[in-house]
Tab-separated table of C-alpha atoms in Angstrom:
chain	number	residue	atom	x	y	z
A	1	MET	CA	99.692	-42.849	135.819
A	2	SER	CA	97.508	-42.557	138.849
A	3	SER	CA	94.359	-40.136	138.630
A	4	SER	CA	95.051	-38.721	141.966
A	5	ARG	CA	98.720	-37.456	141.307
A	6	ARG	CA	100.131	-34.569	139.112
A	7	VAL	CA	101.619	-34.637	135.965
A	8	ARG	CA	104.903	-34.741	136.497
A	9	VAL	CA	107.119	-32.949	133.895
A	10	LEU	CA	111.182	-32.808	133.110
A	11	LEU	CA	112.108	-29.540	132.116
A	12	THR	CA	115.141	-29.171	130.177
A	13	ASN	CA	117.029	-27.126	127.557
A	14	ASP	CA	120.253	-26.153	125.903
A	15	ASP	CA	120.545	-22.647	127.027
A	16	GLY	CA	121.436	-23.829	130.671
A	17	PRO	CA	120.018	-21.604	133.431
A	18	PRO	CA	118.349	-17.780	133.121
A	19	GLY	CA	120.223	-14.800	132.068
A	20	PRO	CA	120.795	-13.171	128.920
A	21	GLU	CA	121.592	-16.188	126.727
A	22	SER	CA	118.355	-17.966	128.770
A	23	PRO	CA	115.680	-15.542	129.162
A	24	PHE	CA	112.698	-17.787	128.932
A	25	ILE	CA	112.613	-21.238	130.868
A	26	PHE	CA	112.361	-19.450	134.429
A	27	GLY	CA	108.903	-17.615	133.298
A	28	PHE	CA	107.349	-20.678	131.419
A	29	ALA	CA	108.416	-22.986	134.325
A	30	GLN	CA	106.437	-20.548	136.356
A	31	GLN	CA	103.275	-20.140	133.945
A	32	LEU	CA	103.195	-24.750	133.731
A	33	GLN	CA	102.956	-24.337	137.777
A	34	LYS	CA	100.646	-22.050	137.953
A	35	THR	CA	98.324	-22.567	134.845
A	36	LEU	CA	98.271	-26.095	135.267
A	37	GLY	CA	99.635	-27.132	138.610
A	38	TRP	CA	102.178	-30.036	137.388
A	39	ASP	CA	104.965	-30.823	139.137
A	40	VAL	CA	107.783	-29.395	137.361
A	41	ARG	CA	110.884	-30.315	138.141
A	42	VAL	CA	113.989	-29.024	136.021
A	43	VAL	CA	117.531	-29.991	135.037
A	44	VAL	CA	119.171	-28.272	132.768
A	45	PRO	CA	122.728	-27.672	131.672
A	46	SER	CA	125.012	-25.452	133.910
A	47	SER	CA	125.953	-23.380	130.800
A	48	GLN	CA	125.231	-22.682	127.177
A	49	LYS	CA	124.863	-25.924	124.824
A	50	SER	CA	123.460	-24.663	122.035
A	51	TRP	CA	124.202	-26.580	118.684
A	52	ILE	CA	125.298	-30.140	120.243
A	53	GLY	CA	122.212	-31.773	119.065
A	54	LYS	CA	121.663	-35.439	121.026
A	55	ALA	CA	125.496	-36.003	122.155
A	56	PHE	CA	126.737	-37.478	125.542
A	57	HIS	CA	129.216	-37.127	127.465
A	58	ILE	CA	130.596	-40.611	128.065
A	59	LYS	CA	134.445	-40.076	128.811
A	60	GLU	CA	133.868	-36.851	131.987
A	61	ASP	CA	132.188	-37.125	135.069
A	62	VAL	CA	129.344	-35.543	134.623
A	63	GLN	CA	128.878	-33.305	137.764
A	64	GLY	CA	126.024	-31.174	139.385
A	65	ARG	CA	125.086	-28.611	141.399
A	66	TYR	CA	121.416	-27.281	143.106
A	67	TYR	CA	120.358	-24.211	141.512
A	68	TYR	CA	117.830	-21.403	143.510
A	69	PRO	CA	115.701	-19.890	141.247
A	70	ARG	CA	114.362	-16.355	142.755
A	71	GLU	CA	111.681	-13.890	141.746
A	72	PRO	CA	111.547	-12.184	139.561
A	73	ASP	CA	114.256	-13.401	136.862
A	74	GLY	CA	115.041	-16.703	138.223
A	75	LEU	CA	118.891	-15.755	138.750
A	76	GLY	CA	120.255	-17.876	141.988
A	77	GLU	CA	122.505	-19.377	143.888
A	78	THR	CA	124.095	-22.149	143.523
A	79	SER	CA	124.933	-25.263	146.048
A	80	LEU	CA	127.076	-28.710	145.883
A	81	ALA	CA	124.360	-29.942	148.396
A	82	SER	CA	120.531	-29.888	148.473
A	83	ARG	CA	119.325	-27.189	151.157
A	84	PRO	CA	116.260	-25.903	152.345
A	85	LEU	CA	114.954	-22.611	150.239
A	86	LYS	CA	115.594	-19.052	151.583
A	87	ASP	CA	113.336	-15.738	151.424
A	88	GLY	CA	112.374	-15.330	147.865
A	89	GLU	CA	113.646	-17.984	146.378
A	90	VAL	CA	110.974	-20.286	144.118
A	91	ALA	CA	111.864	-24.314	144.002
A	92	GLU	CA	115.261	-26.303	143.682
A	93	TRP	CA	116.520	-27.120	140.097
A	94	ILE	CA	119.667	-29.022	139.229
A	95	LEU	CA	122.123	-27.970	136.776
A	96	PHE	CA	125.024	-30.410	135.265
A	97	ASP	CA	128.269	-29.728	133.587
A	98	GLY	CA	126.991	-32.180	130.166
A	99	THR	CA	124.882	-31.418	127.307
A	100	PRO	CA	120.771	-31.181	127.465
A	101	ALA	CA	120.600	-35.203	126.054
A	102	THR	CA	123.354	-36.318	129.012
A	103	CYS	CA	120.584	-33.712	131.422
A	104	ALA	CA	117.539	-35.475	130.355
A	105	ASN	CA	118.810	-38.938	130.659
A	106	ILE	CA	119.907	-38.791	133.969
A	107	ALA	CA	117.387	-36.910	134.872
A	108	LEU	CA	114.613	-39.935	133.919
A	109	HIS	CA	116.962	-42.687	135.244
A	110	ASN	CA	118.781	-41.722	137.842
A	111	LEU	CA	117.017	-38.533	139.920
A	112	TYR	CA	113.070	-39.436	139.029
A	113	LYS	CA	113.302	-42.780	137.742
A	114	ALA	CA	110.086	-43.873	136.481
A	115	GLU	CA	108.385	-40.626	138.236
A	116	VAL	CA	108.604	-38.444	134.815
A	117	ASP	CA	105.780	-38.385	132.528
A	118	LEU	CA	106.424	-35.800	129.941
A	119	VAL	CA	109.713	-34.062	129.005
A	120	ILE	CA	109.372	-30.593	127.725
A	121	SER	CA	113.064	-29.039	126.255
A	122	GLY	CA	112.707	-25.257	125.619
A	123	PRO	CA	111.717	-22.693	125.561
A	124	ASN	CA	114.828	-22.074	122.946
A	125	LEU	CA	115.764	-18.913	122.606
A	126	GLY	CA	115.285	-19.283	118.731
A	127	ARG	CA	113.637	-20.836	115.993
A	128	ASN	CA	114.056	-25.011	115.877
A	129	THR	CA	112.646	-25.462	112.059
A	130	SER	CA	113.935	-27.189	109.090
A	131	SER	CA	116.546	-29.856	109.137
A	132	ALA	CA	119.260	-27.810	108.890
A	133	PHE	CA	118.535	-26.728	112.584
A	134	SER	CA	116.663	-29.366	113.943
A	135	LEU	CA	119.814	-31.958	113.549
A	136	SER	CA	121.812	-29.734	115.186
A	137	SER	CA	120.083	-28.398	118.346
A	138	GLY	CA	120.548	-29.180	121.565
A	139	THR	CA	116.929	-28.937	122.366
A	140	ILE	CA	115.578	-31.339	120.087
A	141	GLY	CA	118.312	-33.186	121.108
A	142	ALA	CA	116.923	-33.582	124.913
A	143	ALA	CA	113.371	-34.206	123.909
A	144	LEU	CA	114.523	-36.557	121.689
A	145	SER	CA	116.452	-38.599	124.484
A	146	GLY	CA	113.442	-38.068	126.459
A	147	ALA	CA	111.576	-40.418	123.982
A	148	LEU	CA	114.022	-42.934	123.581
A	149	SER	CA	113.640	-43.827	126.905
A	150	ASN	CA	109.937	-44.178	126.011
A	151	VAL	CA	109.091	-41.171	127.574
A	152	ARG	CA	106.313	-38.398	125.797
A	153	SER	CA	108.756	-35.339	125.055
A	154	ILE	CA	108.262	-31.708	123.584
A	155	ALA	CA	110.747	-29.729	121.615
A	156	LEU	CA	109.608	-25.736	122.309
A	157	SER	CA	111.947	-22.684	120.745
A	158	TYR	CA	110.914	-19.012	120.322
A	159	GLY	CA	111.666	-17.697	117.183
A	160	ILE	CA	113.339	-14.694	117.640
A	161	PHE	CA	112.568	-12.243	114.380
A	162	LEU	CA	112.954	-8.767	115.803
A	163	LYS	CA	116.054	-6.810	116.697
A	164	HIS	CA	114.873	-6.506	120.398
A	165	THR	CA	112.508	-9.188	121.490
A	166	PRO	CA	110.533	-6.827	124.471
A	167	ARG	CA	109.627	-8.738	127.242
A	168	GLU	CA	105.843	-7.909	126.775
A	169	LEU	CA	105.773	-11.291	124.392
A	170	HIS	CA	107.180	-13.519	126.787
A	171	ALA	CA	104.175	-13.766	128.546
A	172	PRO	CA	102.066	-14.475	125.282
A	173	ALA	CA	104.284	-16.806	124.274
A	174	HIS	CA	104.556	-18.833	127.584
A	175	ASP	CA	100.406	-18.548	127.910
A	176	LEU	CA	100.153	-19.830	124.206
A	177	SER	CA	102.975	-22.533	124.377
A	178	VAL	CA	101.610	-23.877	128.090
A	179	SER	CA	97.726	-24.113	126.126
A	180	ILE	CA	99.215	-25.994	123.333
A	181	VAL	CA	101.105	-28.368	125.424
A	182	ARG	CA	98.135	-29.044	127.448
A	183	HIS	CA	96.539	-29.895	124.394
A	184	LEU	CA	98.990	-32.313	123.446
A	185	TRP	CA	99.760	-33.962	126.644
A	186	GLU	CA	95.394	-34.341	127.397
A	187	ALA	CA	94.978	-36.196	123.323
A	188	TRP	CA	98.346	-37.964	123.552
A	189	GLY	CA	98.331	-41.000	121.256
A	190	THR	CA	94.474	-40.675	119.950
A	191	THR	CA	93.208	-40.238	116.643
A	192	ALA	CA	93.246	-36.064	117.496
A	193	LEU	CA	96.628	-36.179	116.835
A	194	PRO	CA	99.045	-36.990	114.022
A	195	PRO	CA	101.107	-39.708	115.775
A	196	ALA	CA	104.367	-39.128	116.921
A	197	GLU	CA	106.591	-40.084	119.915
A	198	LEU	CA	108.145	-36.234	120.407
A	199	TYR	CA	106.586	-32.889	118.864
A	200	SER	CA	108.748	-29.529	117.414
A	201	ILE	CA	106.715	-26.513	118.530
A	202	ASN	CA	108.048	-23.454	116.983
A	203	ILE	CA	106.331	-20.009	118.305
A	204	PRO	CA	107.651	-16.654	116.218
A	205	MET	CA	108.660	-13.990	118.545
A	206	ILE	CA	106.572	-11.297	116.803
A	207	GLU	CA	104.213	-8.235	118.063
A	208	ALA	CA	101.132	-10.454	117.182
A	209	LEU	CA	101.354	-12.285	120.072
A	210	THR	CA	100.142	-9.371	121.477
A	211	GLY	CA	97.262	-8.672	119.342
A	212	PRO	CA	93.483	-9.373	119.055
A	213	GLU	CA	93.488	-12.129	117.143
A	214	PRO	CA	95.742	-15.549	118.283
A	215	LEU	CA	98.074	-16.791	116.227
A	216	LYS	CA	97.357	-19.745	113.924
A	217	VAL	CA	98.669	-22.943	114.478
A	218	CYS	CA	99.417	-24.979	112.125
A	219	TRP	CA	100.430	-29.089	111.508
A	220	THR	CA	103.727	-29.071	109.702
A	221	ARG	CA	106.125	-31.291	108.301
A	222	MET	CA	109.972	-30.821	108.381
A	223	TRP	CA	111.805	-28.244	106.048
A	224	HIS	CA	114.366	-30.317	104.288
A	225	SER	CA	117.066	-27.502	104.670
A	226	ARG	CA	120.514	-27.889	104.160
A	227	TYR	CA	123.574	-25.682	105.232
A	228	GLY	CA	127.256	-25.134	104.064
A	229	ARG	CA	130.051	-23.681	105.550
A	230	LEU	CA	129.992	-23.665	109.251
A	231	PHE	CA	133.602	-22.302	110.346
A	232	ALA	CA	135.701	-19.800	109.314
A	233	SER	CA	139.593	-19.863	109.493
A	234	HIS	CA	140.729	-17.837	112.642
A	235	PRO	CA	143.903	-16.040	112.780
A	236	PRO	CA	145.650	-16.396	115.805
A	237	VAL	CA	147.198	-12.788	115.587
A	238	SER	CA	144.042	-10.510	115.839
A	239	SER	CA	146.231	-7.010	115.963
A	240	ALA	CA	148.873	-5.128	114.132
A	241	ALA	CA	150.618	-4.619	117.960
A	242	GLU	CA	150.490	-8.499	118.422
A	243	GLN	CA	152.182	-9.152	114.457
A	244	GLU	CA	154.672	-6.886	115.321
A	245	THR	CA	155.664	-8.476	118.761
A	246	ILE	CA	155.436	-11.955	117.271
A	247	GLY	CA	156.614	-11.386	113.706
A	248	SER	CA	155.476	-12.380	110.437
A	249	THR	CA	155.097	-15.993	109.117
A	250	PRO	CA	158.300	-17.111	107.091
A	251	GLU	CA	157.086	-17.468	103.736
A	252	GLY	CA	155.855	-20.212	102.349
A	253	THR	CA	154.562	-21.893	105.950
A	254	PRO	CA	151.761	-23.399	106.218
A	255	GLU	CA	148.855	-20.994	108.066
A	256	PRO	CA	147.826	-22.635	111.253
A	257	LEU	CA	145.150	-24.937	111.486
A	258	LEU	CA	142.394	-22.793	113.525
A	259	PHE	CA	138.826	-22.384	112.862
A	260	LYS	CA	135.818	-21.007	114.474
A	261	PHE	CA	132.375	-21.851	114.392
A	262	ALA	CA	130.758	-18.592	112.021
A	263	PRO	CA	128.103	-20.269	109.539
A	264	ASP	CA	127.063	-18.575	106.718
A	265	PHE	CA	123.876	-19.075	106.733
A	266	LYS	CA	122.359	-16.586	104.548
A	267	GLY	CA	119.513	-18.669	102.982
A	268	LEU	CA	118.421	-20.333	106.286
A	269	VAL	CA	117.810	-17.623	108.780
A	270	ASN	CA	115.867	-15.242	106.617
A	271	PRO	CA	114.589	-17.415	103.414
A	272	GLN	CA	112.376	-15.899	100.787
A	273	LEU	CA	108.877	-16.651	101.921
A	274	GLU	CA	108.106	-17.850	98.047
A	275	ASP	CA	110.597	-20.087	98.195
A	276	LEU	CA	109.821	-22.201	101.543
A	277	PRO	CA	107.554	-25.341	101.160
A	278	VAL	CA	104.237	-24.244	101.766
A	279	GLY	CA	103.135	-26.754	104.838
A	280	THR	CA	106.603	-26.929	106.701
A	281	ASP	CA	107.821	-25.473	109.725
A	282	ALA	CA	109.816	-22.706	108.172
A	283	TRP	CA	106.992	-21.610	105.882
A	284	ALA	CA	104.582	-21.309	109.691
A	285	VAL	CA	106.779	-19.207	111.442
A	286	HIS	CA	107.837	-16.872	108.425
A	287	SER	CA	104.415	-16.644	107.946
A	288	GLY	CA	103.709	-15.796	111.639
A	289	HIS	CA	102.058	-18.883	112.178
A	290	VAL	CA	102.818	-21.669	115.266
A	291	SER	CA	104.629	-24.627	113.980
A	292	VAL	CA	103.934	-27.682	115.338
A	293	THR	CA	105.835	-31.026	114.020
A	294	PRO	CA	105.275	-34.486	114.516
A	295	LEU	CA	108.443	-36.374	114.747
A	296	ILE	CA	109.866	-39.856	115.906
A	297	ALA	CA	112.774	-40.900	117.384
A	298	CYS	CA	114.517	-42.509	114.063
A	299	PHE	CA	116.278	-41.655	110.766
A	300	ALA	CA	113.716	-41.278	108.309
A	301	GLU	CA	113.907	-44.078	105.328
A	302	PRO	CA	112.555	-42.042	102.085
A	303	GLN	CA	108.730	-43.164	101.606
A	304	ASP	CA	108.079	-46.187	99.994
A	305	ALA	CA	111.725	-46.722	98.456
A	306	LEU	CA	112.416	-50.078	100.951
A	307	THR	CA	110.256	-52.713	99.626
A	308	GLU	CA	107.565	-53.922	102.937
A	309	CYS	CA	108.626	-57.433	103.947
A	310	THR	CA	106.229	-59.300	106.104
A	311	ASP	CA	106.918	-62.586	105.595
A	312	ALA	CA	110.220	-64.227	107.070
A	313	GLN	CA	109.672	-66.919	104.086
A	314	ASP	CA	110.019	-64.233	101.669
A	315	THR	CA	113.494	-62.219	102.753
A	316	GLU	CA	115.149	-62.951	98.891
A	317	LYS	CA	113.256	-60.153	97.635
A	318	LEU	CA	115.196	-58.041	100.124
A	319	VAL	CA	118.588	-59.145	98.787
A	320	TRP	CA	120.320	-56.202	96.803
A	321	LYS	CA	120.354	-57.583	93.257
A	322	VAL	CA	123.855	-56.103	92.636
A	323	LYS	CA	127.111	-57.538	91.544
A	324	LEU	CA	130.057	-56.760	93.285
């Protein structure tokens, strides 16, 4: 990157444009520009796309629209064609009817080819700690999409721990996030940071954000959590009146195969702190600390599980010694 050019950031997410399901992206984008002076390009899904991982749309056409956020909350108009900003509008963003990973890839390879220095995905509404959540996260999925395109990438998530998160926590969360992002950017690839292709940041949205002492920032590894049932049967008849109108199901007739997403996360959302391995991302945020987890865009192999082979003449030791 030329030293004379501002750092160019692609900002994406899985929560969509500003609104109740996406309360953080507008303020964070503004803070990035205000504090660091970076050139921020925003390309996000046109609607909420949580729990979609790193999926791509490969059969459907991906339609895009221009979006014009306004102060103070980022709500704005959409347009099929790019146009000059109107009074009160602060930027031109792009919305795609696609997944977060799709947004990242199109932005990197079609809209801003060879122009983006850093991908930031988030801030997500909710934490993305542990393997159960991280492997499903559209936020991390977009950052993985960036890393697989050889662009430095960061996934940023705000963990919700209060029943009603006051807006007073937004600004300090953005300030802390920008500070961490700047440190990662400036030290990336040096011995000052653990080696990684992307980093996952989780900031707990707790009252201590506004306290006199800054939250501790911890280097963490991912908690290897698991989940069970994610779906529940969904009866098509939802009321007694509808039941009387439609009639009862004849005896012996199989129930319709209809299910809805209704995960059972008892042990994941509110685990006991003593049950969390110290040094993991979940342990950090449930202890009131910020978690920064270095990652690579690869399915991890169990440490020391495979025989190392560096000599092409000695590959016999890789052969599976099992009679099939």
